[in-house]
CSV table of C-alpha atoms in Angstrom, one decimal:
chain,number,residue,atom,x,y,z
A,5,MET,CA,-24.6,-4.3,-17.7
A,6,SER,CA,-26.1,-7.9,-17.0
A,7,GLY,CA,-25.3,-11.8,-15.8
A,8,ALA,CA,-21.9,-12.8,-15.1
A,9,ASN,CA,-19.8,-10.5,-17.5
A,10,SER,CA,-21.5,-7.2,-15.6
A,11,TRP,CA,-19.6,-8.4,-12.1
A,12,GLN,CA,-16.5,-8.1,-14.2
A,13,GLN,CA,-15.7,-4.6,-13.3
A,14,LEU,CA,-16.0,-5.1,-10.1
A,15,ALA,CA,-13.2,-3.4,-7.5
A,16,ARG,CA,-11.3,-6.4,-5.8
A,17,GLN,CA,-12.8,-6.4,-2.2
A,18,GLY,CA,-10.1,-6.7,0.6
A,19,GLU,CA,-10.5,-7.8,4.2
A,20,SER,CA,-10.6,-4.0,4.7
A,21,GLY,CA,-13.5,-3.5,2.7
A,22,GLN,CA,-11.4,-1.0,0.5
A,23,ALA,CA,-11.4,-0.9,-3.1
A,24,GLU,CA,-8.8,-2.3,-5.3
A,25,PRO,CA,-9.8,-1.6,-8.8
A,26,SER,CA,-9.0,-4.1,-11.2
A,27,PRO,CA,-6.9,-3.0,-14.3
A,28,ALA,CA,-10.2,-2.7,-16.4
A,29,PHE,CA,-12.0,-0.3,-14.1
A,30,VAL,CA,-8.9,1.6,-13.7
A,31,ARG,CA,-9.3,2.8,-17.4
A,32,ALA,CA,-13.3,3.6,-16.5
A,33,SER,CA,-12.7,5.8,-13.7
A,34,PRO,CA,-11.7,8.8,-12.9
A,35,ASP,CA,-8.4,9.3,-13.0
A,36,ARG,CA,-6.0,10.9,-10.3
A,37,GLU,CA,-6.4,14.6,-10.7
A,38,ASP,CA,-9.9,14.2,-11.5
A,39,ARG,CA,-10.8,12.3,-8.3
A,40,GLN,CA,-8.4,14.8,-6.4
A,41,ASN,CA,-10.3,18.2,-8.5
A,42,MET,CA,-13.8,16.4,-7.3
A,43,ARG,CA,-12.8,16.0,-3.5
A,44,ALA,CA,-11.9,19.5,-3.0
A,45,THR,CA,-14.7,21.0,-4.9
A,46,VAL,CA,-17.2,18.6,-2.5
A,47,LEU,CA,-15.0,19.2,0.7
A,48,THR,CA,-14.8,23.0,0.0
A,49,ALA,CA,-17.9,23.5,-1.0
A,50,ALA,CA,-19.5,21.7,2.1
A,51,ALA,CA,-17.2,23.6,4.3
A,52,VAL,CA,-18.6,26.7,2.9
A,53,GLY,CA,-22.0,25.7,3.3
A,54,GLY,CA,-21.5,24.7,7.1
A,55,ALA,CA,-20.2,28.1,7.5
A,56,LEU,CA,-23.1,29.8,6.0
A,57,MET,CA,-25.5,27.7,8.1
A,58,VAL,CA,-23.8,28.7,11.4
A,59,SER,CA,-23.6,32.3,10.4
A,60,LEU,CA,-27.4,31.8,9.5
A,61,ALA,CA,-28.1,30.2,12.8
A,62,ALA,CA,-26.6,32.8,14.6
A,63,CYS,CA,-28.8,35.6,13.0
A,64,GLY,CA,-31.9,33.8,13.7
A,65,SER,CA,-32.6,33.0,9.9
A,66,PRO,CA,-35.4,30.4,9.6
A,67,GLN,CA,-33.1,29.1,6.6
A,68,ALA,CA,-31.0,27.3,9.3
A,69,THR,CA,-33.4,24.8,9.9
A,70,GLY,CA,-32.2,22.2,7.9
A,71,ALA,CA,-35.3,20.0,6.6
A,72,GLY,CA,-37.8,23.0,7.7
A,73,ALA,CA,-36.4,25.4,5.3
A,74,ASP,CA,-37.3,25.7,1.5
A,75,ALA,CA,-34.2,24.4,0.0
A,76,PRO,CA,-33.9,20.7,-0.3
A,77,VAL,CA,-31.4,19.0,1.6
A,78,THR,CA,-28.5,16.9,0.1
A,79,LEU,CA,-27.1,14.2,2.1
A,80,ARG,CA,-23.1,13.7,0.8
A,81,LEU,CA,-22.6,9.4,0.8
A,82,ALA,CA,-18.7,8.5,0.3
A,83,LEU,CA,-18.5,5.3,-1.4
A,84,ASN,CA,-15.1,3.2,-2.0
A,85,GLN,CA,-16.9,1.0,-4.3
A,86,THR,CA,-17.3,1.1,-8.3
A,87,LYS,CA,-21.2,2.5,-9.8
A,88,GLU,CA,-21.4,-1.8,-10.9
A,89,HIS,CA,-21.0,-2.6,-7.2
A,90,PRO,CA,-24.3,-3.8,-6.0
A,91,SER,CA,-24.2,-1.5,-3.3
A,92,TYR,CA,-23.6,1.8,-5.4
A,93,VAL,CA,-26.8,0.2,-7.4
A,94,ALA,CA,-28.6,0.2,-4.1
A,95,LEU,CA,-27.9,3.5,-2.4
A,96,SER,CA,-28.8,5.0,-5.9
A,97,GLY,CA,-32.1,3.7,-5.6
A,98,PHE,CA,-32.0,4.8,-2.1
A,99,ASP,CA,-31.4,8.7,-3.2
A,100,GLN,CA,-34.5,8.0,-5.6
A,101,ARG,CA,-36.9,6.8,-2.9
A,102,LEU,CA,-35.9,9.4,-0.7
A,103,ARG,CA,-36.6,11.9,-3.2
A,104,GLU,CA,-40.0,11.0,-3.7
A,105,ALA,CA,-40.9,9.9,-0.2
A,106,THR,CA,-40.4,13.1,1.2
A,107,GLY,CA,-41.2,15.4,-2.4
A,108,GLY,CA,-37.9,16.3,-2.7
A,109,ARG,CA,-37.1,17.9,0.6
A,110,TYR,CA,-34.0,15.2,0.7
A,111,ARG,CA,-32.0,13.5,-1.8
A,112,ILE,CA,-28.5,11.4,-1.3
A,113,ASP,CA,-25.6,12.5,-3.6
A,114,VAL,CA,-23.7,9.1,-3.6
A,115,PHE,CA,-19.5,10.1,-4.4
A,116,PRO,CA,-18.1,6.4,-5.7
A,117,ASN,CA,-14.8,5.2,-6.5
A,118,GLU,CA,-13.1,6.6,-3.2
A,119,VAL,CA,-13.1,10.4,-4.8
A,120,LEU,CA,-14.1,11.8,-1.9
A,121,GLY,CA,-10.9,10.1,-0.3
A,122,ALA,CA,-9.7,6.7,1.5
A,123,GLN,CA,-11.9,5.5,4.8
A,124,GLN,CA,-10.0,6.7,7.5
A,125,GLU,CA,-10.2,10.2,5.8
A,126,ILE,CA,-13.5,9.4,5.8
A,127,LEU,CA,-14.8,8.1,9.0
A,128,GLY,CA,-13.2,11.7,10.1
A,129,LEU,CA,-15.1,14.0,7.8
A,130,THR,CA,-18.3,12.0,8.6
A,131,GLY,CA,-17.8,12.5,12.2
A,132,ASP,CA,-17.0,16.3,11.4
A,133,GLY,CA,-20.7,16.6,9.3
A,134,ILE,CA,-18.3,17.5,6.2
A,135,ILE,CA,-19.9,14.2,4.7
A,136,ASP,CA,-22.8,12.8,6.4
A,137,LEU,CA,-23.2,9.3,4.9
A,138,ALA,CA,-20.5,6.9,4.3
A,139,VAL,CA,-19.7,3.1,4.3
A,140,ILE,CA,-16.9,1.9,5.8
A,141,SER,CA,-15.6,-1.1,6.8
A,142,GLY,CA,-15.9,-3.2,9.9
A,143,THR,CA,-12.3,-3.1,10.5
A,144,GLN,CA,-12.3,0.8,10.4
A,145,LEU,CA,-14.9,1.1,13.2
A,146,GLU,CA,-12.5,-1.3,15.1
A,147,ASN,CA,-10.0,0.4,15.0
A,148,ILE,CA,-11.9,3.1,16.8
A,149,ASP,CA,-14.0,0.9,19.1
A,150,GLN,CA,-12.8,-2.3,19.7
A,151,ASP,CA,-16.5,-3.7,20.3
A,152,PHE,CA,-17.3,-3.7,16.7
A,153,ARG,CA,-14.4,-6.7,16.2
A,154,VAL,CA,-17.2,-8.9,17.2
A,155,PHE,CA,-18.3,-9.0,14.0
A,156,ASN,CA,-15.3,-9.5,12.7
A,157,LEU,CA,-13.9,-12.6,13.8
A,158,PRO,CA,-14.7,-15.7,12.1
A,159,ARG,CA,-17.8,-17.6,12.8
A,160,VAL,CA,-19.5,-15.6,14.4
A,161,PHE,CA,-21.9,-16.0,11.4
A,162,ASP,CA,-22.8,-18.7,9.9
A,163,SER,CA,-24.1,-16.9,6.8
A,164,VAL,CA,-24.9,-14.1,5.0
A,165,ALA,CA,-28.8,-14.3,5.9
A,166,HIS,CA,-28.0,-15.1,9.7
A,167,GLN,CA,-25.6,-11.9,9.4
A,168,SER,CA,-28.1,-10.0,8.1
A,169,LYS,CA,-30.7,-11.4,10.8
A,170,VAL,CA,-28.1,-9.8,13.2
A,171,ILE,CA,-26.8,-7.0,11.9
A,172,ASN,CA,-30.9,-5.7,11.6
A,173,ASP,CA,-31.9,-6.5,15.0
A,174,PRO,CA,-31.9,-3.5,17.6
A,175,LYS,CA,-32.2,-6.0,20.6
A,176,ILE,CA,-28.0,-7.2,19.7
A,177,VAL,CA,-27.1,-4.0,18.2
A,178,GLY,CA,-28.8,-1.1,19.4
A,179,ASP,CA,-26.4,-0.1,21.5
A,180,LEU,CA,-23.3,-1.1,19.4
A,181,TYR,CA,-24.9,1.1,16.6
A,182,THR,CA,-25.2,4.7,19.2
A,183,SER,CA,-22.0,4.1,21.1
A,184,LEU,CA,-20.1,6.6,18.5
A,185,GLU,CA,-22.4,9.2,19.0
A,186,ALA,CA,-21.5,11.2,22.3
A,187,SER,CA,-17.5,10.6,21.4
A,188,LYS,CA,-17.2,10.5,17.6
A,189,HIS,CA,-20.6,12.0,16.4
A,190,LEU,CA,-21.4,9.0,14.1
A,191,THR,CA,-24.4,6.8,14.3
A,192,VAL,CA,-24.2,2.9,12.5
A,193,LEU,CA,-27.3,2.7,10.4
A,194,GLY,CA,-26.8,-0.6,9.2
A,195,GLY,CA,-24.7,-2.8,7.2
A,196,PHE,CA,-24.0,-4.6,3.6
A,197,THR,CA,-22.7,-7.8,3.5
A,198,GLN,CA,-18.9,-8.2,2.0
A,199,GLY,CA,-20.3,-12.5,1.4
A,200,GLU,CA,-19.2,-15.2,2.7
A,201,ARG,CA,-15.5,-15.8,2.5
A,202,SER,CA,-13.9,-19.6,1.6
A,203,LEU,CA,-10.7,-20.7,0.8
A,204,TYR,CA,-9.7,-20.9,-2.7
A,205,THR,CA,-6.4,-23.8,-3.7
A,206,LYS,CA,-4.2,-25.1,-6.6
A,207,LYS,CA,-5.3,-28.6,-4.6
A,208,PRO,CA,-8.3,-29.8,-2.8
A,209,VAL,CA,-9.0,-29.1,1.0
A,210,ASN,CA,-11.0,-31.1,2.8
A,211,THR,CA,-9.5,-30.8,6.4
A,212,PRO,CA,-6.9,-28.9,8.4
A,213,ALA,CA,-4.2,-31.4,7.9
A,214,ASP,CA,-5.0,-30.6,3.9
A,215,LEU,CA,-3.7,-26.5,4.7
A,216,ALA,CA,-0.1,-28.0,6.2
A,217,GLY,CA,2.1,-25.9,5.0
A,218,LYS,CA,0.3,-24.3,2.1
A,219,LYS,CA,0.8,-20.7,1.9
A,220,ILE,CA,-2.4,-18.9,2.0
A,221,ARG,CA,-2.6,-15.1,1.4
A,222,VAL,CA,-4.0,-12.9,4.0
A,223,GLN,CA,-4.5,-9.3,4.9
A,224,GLU,CA,-1.6,-8.1,7.7
A,225,SER,CA,-3.8,-8.1,10.9
A,226,PRO,CA,-3.6,-10.2,13.9
A,227,VAL,CA,-7.1,-11.3,13.2
A,228,MET,CA,-6.9,-13.3,9.6
A,229,LEU,CA,-2.9,-14.1,10.5
A,230,ARG,CA,-4.3,-16.3,13.5
A,231,MET,CA,-7.4,-17.5,11.9
A,232,VAL,CA,-5.3,-19.1,8.8
A,233,THR,CA,-2.8,-20.6,11.0
A,234,THR,CA,-5.9,-22.0,13.4
A,235,MET,CA,-7.0,-23.5,10.4
A,236,GLY,CA,-3.8,-25.5,9.8
A,237,GLY,CA,-2.1,-23.0,7.0
A,238,SER,CA,0.6,-20.8,6.7
A,239,PRO,CA,-0.8,-17.3,7.0
A,240,THR,CA,0.9,-15.3,4.2
A,241,PRO,CA,0.0,-11.7,4.5
A,242,MET,CA,0.2,-9.5,1.2
A,243,SER,CA,-1.4,-7.1,-1.2
A,244,TYR,CA,-4.4,-8.0,-2.9
A,245,GLY,CA,-3.3,-7.2,-6.2
A,246,GLU,CA,-0.1,-9.0,-6.3
A,247,VAL,CA,-2.1,-12.3,-5.3
A,248,TYR,CA,-2.9,-13.7,-9.6
A,249,THR,CA,1.4,-13.5,-9.7
A,250,ALA,CA,2.1,-15.2,-6.7
A,251,MET,CA,-0.2,-18.3,-7.1
A,252,GLN,CA,1.4,-18.7,-10.5
A,253,ALA,CA,4.5,-18.6,-9.5
A,254,GLY,CA,4.2,-21.0,-6.6
A,255,VAL,CA,4.9,-18.2,-3.9
A,256,LEU,CA,1.0,-19.0,-2.8
A,257,ASP,CA,-0.9,-22.3,-2.7
A,258,GLY,CA,-3.9,-20.1,-1.7
A,259,ALA,CA,-5.8,-17.6,-0.8
A,260,GLU,CA,-9.4,-16.8,1.1
A,261,ASN,CA,-12.2,-14.9,-0.5
A,262,ASN,CA,-15.6,-14.8,-1.7
A,263,GLU,CA,-17.0,-15.9,-5.0
A,264,VAL,CA,-17.6,-12.7,-6.7
A,265,SER,CA,-13.8,-11.9,-5.7
A,266,TYR,CA,-12.3,-15.0,-7.1
A,267,PHE,CA,-14.6,-14.9,-10.2
A,268,THR,CA,-13.5,-11.0,-11.3
A,269,GLN,CA,-10.2,-11.0,-10.3
A,270,LYS,CA,-9.7,-14.6,-12.2
A,271,HIS,CA,-7.9,-16.7,-9.3
A,272,TYR,CA,-9.6,-19.3,-10.8
A,273,GLU,CA,-7.1,-19.7,-13.5
A,274,VAL,CA,-4.5,-20.2,-11.1
A,275,ALA,CA,-6.4,-21.9,-7.8
A,276,PRO,CA,-9.0,-24.1,-9.6
A,277,HIS,CA,-10.5,-25.7,-6.3
A,278,PHE,CA,-13.1,-23.2,-4.4
A,279,THR,CA,-13.7,-24.9,-0.9
A,280,TYR,CA,-16.5,-24.1,1.1
A,281,THR,CA,-15.2,-23.4,4.5
A,282,ARG,CA,-17.0,-20.5,5.1
A,283,HIS,CA,-15.1,-19.2,8.0
A,284,LEU,CA,-15.8,-15.6,7.8
A,285,VAL,CA,-18.3,-13.3,6.6
A,286,GLY,CA,-17.5,-9.9,6.1
A,287,LEU,CA,-19.4,-6.7,6.7
A,288,ASP,CA,-19.3,-3.0,5.6
A,289,TYR,CA,-21.3,-0.5,7.8
A,290,ILE,CA,-23.4,2.6,6.8
A,291,VAL,CA,-22.2,5.4,9.3
A,292,ALA,CA,-24.0,8.9,9.4
A,293,ASN,CA,-23.0,12.1,10.9
A,294,THR,CA,-25.4,12.0,14.2
A,295,GLU,CA,-26.4,16.0,13.8
A,296,SER,CA,-27.5,15.4,10.0
A,297,LEU,CA,-29.8,12.6,11.2
A,298,GLN,CA,-31.2,14.7,14.5
A,299,LYS,CA,-31.8,18.0,12.2
A,300,MET,CA,-34.2,15.4,10.5
A,301,ALA,CA,-38.1,16.3,11.2
A,302,PRO,CA,-39.5,13.6,12.8
A,303,ALA,CA,-41.8,12.5,9.8
A,304,ASP,CA,-38.5,13.0,7.3
A,305,ARG,CA,-36.7,10.9,9.9
A,306,ALA,CA,-39.2,7.6,9.7
A,307,ILE,CA,-39.3,8.0,6.0
A,308,PHE,CA,-35.0,7.8,6.1
A,309,ASP,CA,-35.1,5.0,8.3
A,310,ARG,CA,-38.1,3.2,6.4
A,311,GLU,CA,-35.7,3.5,2.7
A,312,TRP,CA,-32.7,2.0,4.6
A,313,THR,CA,-34.4,-0.4,5.3
A,314,LYS,CA,-35.7,-1.4,2.1
A,315,THR,CA,-32.1,-0.4,0.6
A,316,HIS,CA,-30.2,-3.4,2.8
A,317,GLN,CA,-32.7,-5.9,1.3
A,318,GLU,CA,-32.2,-4.1,-2.5
A,319,PHE,CA,-28.5,-5.1,-1.8
A,320,VAL,CA,-28.9,-8.7,-0.6
A,321,VAL,CA,-30.7,-9.7,-3.6
A,322,LEU,CA,-28.2,-8.1,-6.1
A,323,TRP,CA,-25.0,-9.2,-4.0
A,324,ASP,CA,-26.9,-12.9,-4.4
A,325,LYS,CA,-27.2,-12.3,-7.9
A,326,ALA,CA,-23.7,-11.1,-8.0
A,327,THR,CA,-22.4,-14.2,-6.4
A,328,LYS,CA,-25.0,-16.6,-8.7
A,329,ASP,CA,-23.1,-15.2,-11.5
A,330,ALA,CA,-19.6,-15.3,-10.2
A,331,ILE,CA,-20.4,-18.9,-9.6
A,332,THR,CA,-21.7,-20.2,-12.9
A,333,GLY,CA,-18.8,-17.9,-14.5
A,334,ALA,CA,-16.1,-19.8,-12.8
A,335,THR,CA,-17.5,-22.9,-12.7
A,336,ALA,CA,-18.3,-22.2,-17.1
A,337,ALA,CA,-13.8,-21.7,-17.1
A,338,GLY,CA,-12.8,-24.9,-15.6
A,339,ALA,CA,-13.3,-23.9,-11.7
A,340,GLN,CA,-14.3,-26.9,-9.0
A,341,PHE,CA,-16.8,-25.6,-6.2
A,342,HIS,CA,-16.3,-27.8,-3.6
A,343,GLU,CA,-18.9,-28.7,-0.3
A,344,ILE,CA,-17.3,-30.5,3.0
A,345,ASP,CA,-17.5,-31.2,6.8
A,346,THR,CA,-16.9,-27.6,8.2
A,347,LYS,CA,-17.0,-29.3,11.8
A,348,PRO,CA,-13.0,-29.5,12.2
A,349,PHE,CA,-12.6,-26.1,11.0
A,350,ASP,CA,-15.4,-24.6,12.8
A,351,GLU,CA,-14.0,-26.5,16.2
A,352,ARG,CA,-11.4,-24.6,16.2
A,353,LEU,CA,-12.5,-21.0,15.0
A,354,GLU,CA,-14.9,-20.5,17.4
A,355,LYS,CA,-11.7,-21.5,20.3
A,356,MET,CA,-10.0,-18.8,18.4
A,357,SER,CA,-12.5,-16.2,18.2
A,358,GLU,CA,-13.9,-16.6,21.4
A,359,SER,CA,-10.3,-16.1,22.9
A,360,PHE,CA,-10.3,-12.2,20.9
A,361,LEU,CA,-13.5,-11.3,23.3
A,362,GLN,CA,-11.9,-8.9,25.6
A,363,ASN,CA,-15.0,-7.4,27.8
A,364,ASP,CA,-18.5,-8.6,29.1
A,365,ASN,CA,-19.7,-6.1,25.9
A,366,GLN,CA,-18.0,-8.1,22.9
A,367,ARG,CA,-18.8,-11.3,24.5
A,368,GLN,CA,-23.0,-10.9,25.3
A,369,LEU,CA,-22.6,-9.6,21.0
A,370,TYR,CA,-20.1,-12.9,20.0
A,371,ARG,CA,-23.7,-15.1,22.4
A,372,GLN,CA,-26.1,-13.1,20.9
A,373,ALA,CA,-24.8,-13.5,17.5
A,374,ARG,CA,-24.8,-16.9,17.7
A,375,GLU,CA,-27.9,-17.1,19.4
A,376,ALA,CA,-29.4,-15.6,16.4
A,377,ALA,CA,-28.2,-18.8,14.5
A,378,THR,CA,-30.5,-21.4,15.8
A,379,SER,CA,-33.5,-18.7,17.0
């Protein structure tokens, strides 16, 4: 696929990062029985393989040494997005480059469409070593370590470029990314952006006063509810799949999301005014089982890290193209994109975000992230 139409089949991206497939994609996706069968096959094979490795290690077999063995190592990666999504495309390139650079010693098997389970379950399976790698939403990591909440707060990032700078700076995120290793056996490698989120409504919005009494769809979470209230609106929790009909029926006055979701779900048909508040830049993380990384020979780990960096860079390019295609498509269909002075919103949201910082680590992460915007 290419051009704007290629993004019509993207998964719906909610605040949690969970895929919410569009009707068109559901028909092309594995059905529930197929997903269950695939999941059972993969997880059973992984469990048997793990038991065999333990047995071989107990016997002193050289085949238990992972990358040092003759057999290639396949790293299983769980993804909740479609094969058309930039994350799948970028991760497929990761696999190809890793195979070539290691001479076939390592490969990555990417399982899209949430076939291995929902993100909460996948996180546990990755920690247990049943799955080696996974793309996980920031809110899922926040649930097991509140320090990850910092990067889920409004206005912590000014843009996708600012976010990319922060999440790839080891001086800022080094300790955070290794903080789950001892307790959860999880190492964070980096992240994929969910894009800049803004308001879209039936009528134009220029100031917080314009949102007074307006019902804006949010996911039911403390940060999101407070965010829309702080911006001047009335937060209305609702399933993402119900947004279109709710706006059509007048139950909602608007929602907030990125341009890609706005276009692929045709929300421009019922909320033609997209206002660039850029109040939040969403984030997914790629996490690895710590022991899977530790088994790598130093040379292979260096290759792995290098190719991951290229993968992130490729994803940013793909996401940028998807965003531009979405804007072009929505504009052609009659949507209007409005640039406004965001200062009245920013001042409110910065104070709100600071109120969610609970300890010195979180305050330091927030300060370093904000300083990176001007450095």
